[in-house]
Coordinates of C-alpha atoms in Angstrom, one line a residue:
X101 CA 133.7 47.3 151.0
X102 CA 135.5 48.3 154.2
X103 CA 135.8 45.8 157.0
X104 CA 137.9 45.1 160.0
X105 CA 137.9 41.5 161.3
X106 CA 139.2 40.3 164.6
X107 CA 139.9 36.5 164.8
X108 CA 141.9 33.9 166.7
X109 CA 140.0 33.7 169.9
X110 CA 139.0 30.4 171.5
X111 CA 139.0 28.3 174.6
X112 CA 142.4 27.8 176.3
X113 CA 143.6 26.5 179.6
X114 CA 145.2 28.8 182.1
X115 CA 148.9 29.3 181.2
X116 CA 148.2 28.8 177.5
X117 CA 148.6 31.1 174.5
X118 CA 146.6 32.5 171.7
X119 CA 147.4 34.9 168.9
X120 CA 144.6 37.3 167.8
X121 CA 144.6 38.9 164.4
X122 CA 143.0 42.1 163.3
X123 CA 142.8 42.2 159.5
X124 CA 141.5 45.0 157.3
X125 CA 139.9 44.9 153.9
X126 CA 139.2 47.8 151.6
X127 CA 141.6 50.2 153.3
X128 CA 145.3 50.4 154.3
X129 CA 145.6 49.4 157.9
X130 CA 149.1 50.8 158.1
X131 CA 147.7 54.3 157.9
X132 CA 146.1 54.0 161.3
X133 CA 147.2 53.4 164.8
X134 CA 145.4 50.3 166.1
X135 CA 144.1 49.3 169.5
X136 CA 143.0 46.1 171.1
X137 CA 140.2 46.4 173.6
X138 CA 138.4 43.8 175.7
X139 CA 135.2 43.6 177.6
X140 CA 134.5 41.0 180.2
X141 CA 131.0 40.1 181.2
X142 CA 129.5 42.7 183.4
X143 CA 132.5 45.0 183.1
X144 CA 133.4 48.0 181.0
X145 CA 135.6 47.9 178.0
X146 CA 139.3 48.5 178.5
X147 CA 142.1 49.3 176.2
X148 CA 144.8 46.8 176.7
X149 CA 147.3 47.4 173.9
X150 CA 147.8 49.9 171.1
X151 CA 150.3 50.3 168.3
X152 CA 151.3 53.4 166.2
X153 CA 150.7 53.7 162.5
X154 CA 153.2 52.9 159.9
X155 CA 156.0 50.7 161.2
X156 CA 154.5 50.5 164.7
X157 CA 157.5 51.9 166.4
X158 CA 155.4 52.9 169.4
X159 CA 153.4 50.5 171.5
X160 CA 151.4 50.6 174.7
X161 CA 150.7 47.7 176.9
X162 CA 148.3 47.9 179.9
X163 CA 149.8 47.0 183.2
X164 CA 147.2 44.1 183.6
X165 CA 148.8 42.3 180.6
X166 CA 152.4 43.7 180.6
X167 CA 155.0 40.9 180.2
X168 CA 152.4 38.5 178.9
X169 CA 150.9 40.2 175.8
X170 CA 152.7 41.6 172.8
X171 CA 151.3 43.7 170.0
X172 CA 152.8 43.8 166.5
X173 CA 151.8 44.6 162.9
X174 CA 152.5 43.3 159.4
X175 CA 151.4 45.9 157.0
X176 CA 152.1 43.7 154.0
X177 CA 149.3 41.5 155.3
X178 CA 147.2 44.4 156.4
X179 CA 147.1 42.8 159.9
X180 CA 147.8 43.7 163.5
X181 CA 148.5 40.9 166.0
X182 CA 148.1 40.4 169.7
X183 CA 150.2 37.6 171.0
X184 CA 148.8 36.5 174.4
X185 CA 150.9 34.2 176.6
X186 CA 150.5 33.0 180.1
X187 CA 146.8 33.5 179.9
X188 CA 144.7 33.7 183.1
X189 CA 141.0 33.2 183.8
X190 CA 140.7 36.9 184.3
X191 CA 141.7 37.5 180.7
X192 CA 138.4 36.0 179.6
X193 CA 136.6 38.6 177.6
X194 CA 135.5 39.6 174.1
X195 CA 138.5 41.1 172.3
X196 CA 138.0 43.7 169.6
X197 CA 140.3 45.8 167.5
X198 CA 139.8 49.3 166.3
X199 CA 141.5 52.1 164.3
X200 CA 142.2 55.6 165.6
X201 CA 140.8 58.6 163.8
X202 CA 144.0 59.2 161.8
X203 CA 145.2 62.1 164.0
X204 CA 149.0 61.7 164.2
X205 CA 149.0 63.8 167.5
X206 CA 147.2 61.0 169.3
X207 CA 149.7 58.9 171.2
X208 CA 149.1 55.1 171.6
X209 CA 148.6 55.7 175.3
X210 CA 145.9 58.1 174.6
X211 CA 144.2 55.8 172.1
X212 CA 144.0 53.0 174.6
X213 CA 142.9 55.3 177.4
X214 CA 140.3 57.3 175.5
X215 CA 139.0 54.6 173.2
X216 CA 138.5 57.5 170.7
X217 CA 138.4 55.2 167.7
X218 CA 137.0 55.2 164.2
X219 CA 136.5 51.8 162.8
X220 CA 135.7 48.9 165.0
X221 CA 136.0 45.2 164.1
X222 CA 133.7 42.6 165.4
X223 CA 134.9 40.9 168.5
X224 CA 136.4 37.5 169.1
X225 CA 135.7 35.6 172.3
X226 CA 138.7 34.5 174.5
X227 CA 137.9 32.0 177.3
X228 CA 140.5 30.9 179.7
X229 CA 139.7 28.0 181.9
X230 CA 141.3 27.4 185.3

């Protein structure tokens, strides 16, 4: 049974921190580049951070979260993390992770920009109060 589960969301005050996890079951997450995407109410989905397959040597962070969010992966745990610090009310959204299609020619920038993904996890709600 293949599954991809995003977790770790919740309610936090402005300036607080959360760590999201994206955990795979039934397949090896390290074989895929992974992206974190978010969608706020009434807005389109945006790619905010992506990490390359394997050791995750390449990462992309969107300007809207640069300096505050960090993406990493632990292949032994089949998990990709999104550490979110200095959270702002405008970070409120449903956050979802997804794999790429396994094409090594796709850069992490392209993955986040195109959202050309394969497996999607269910989202986790992040709410930042002011």
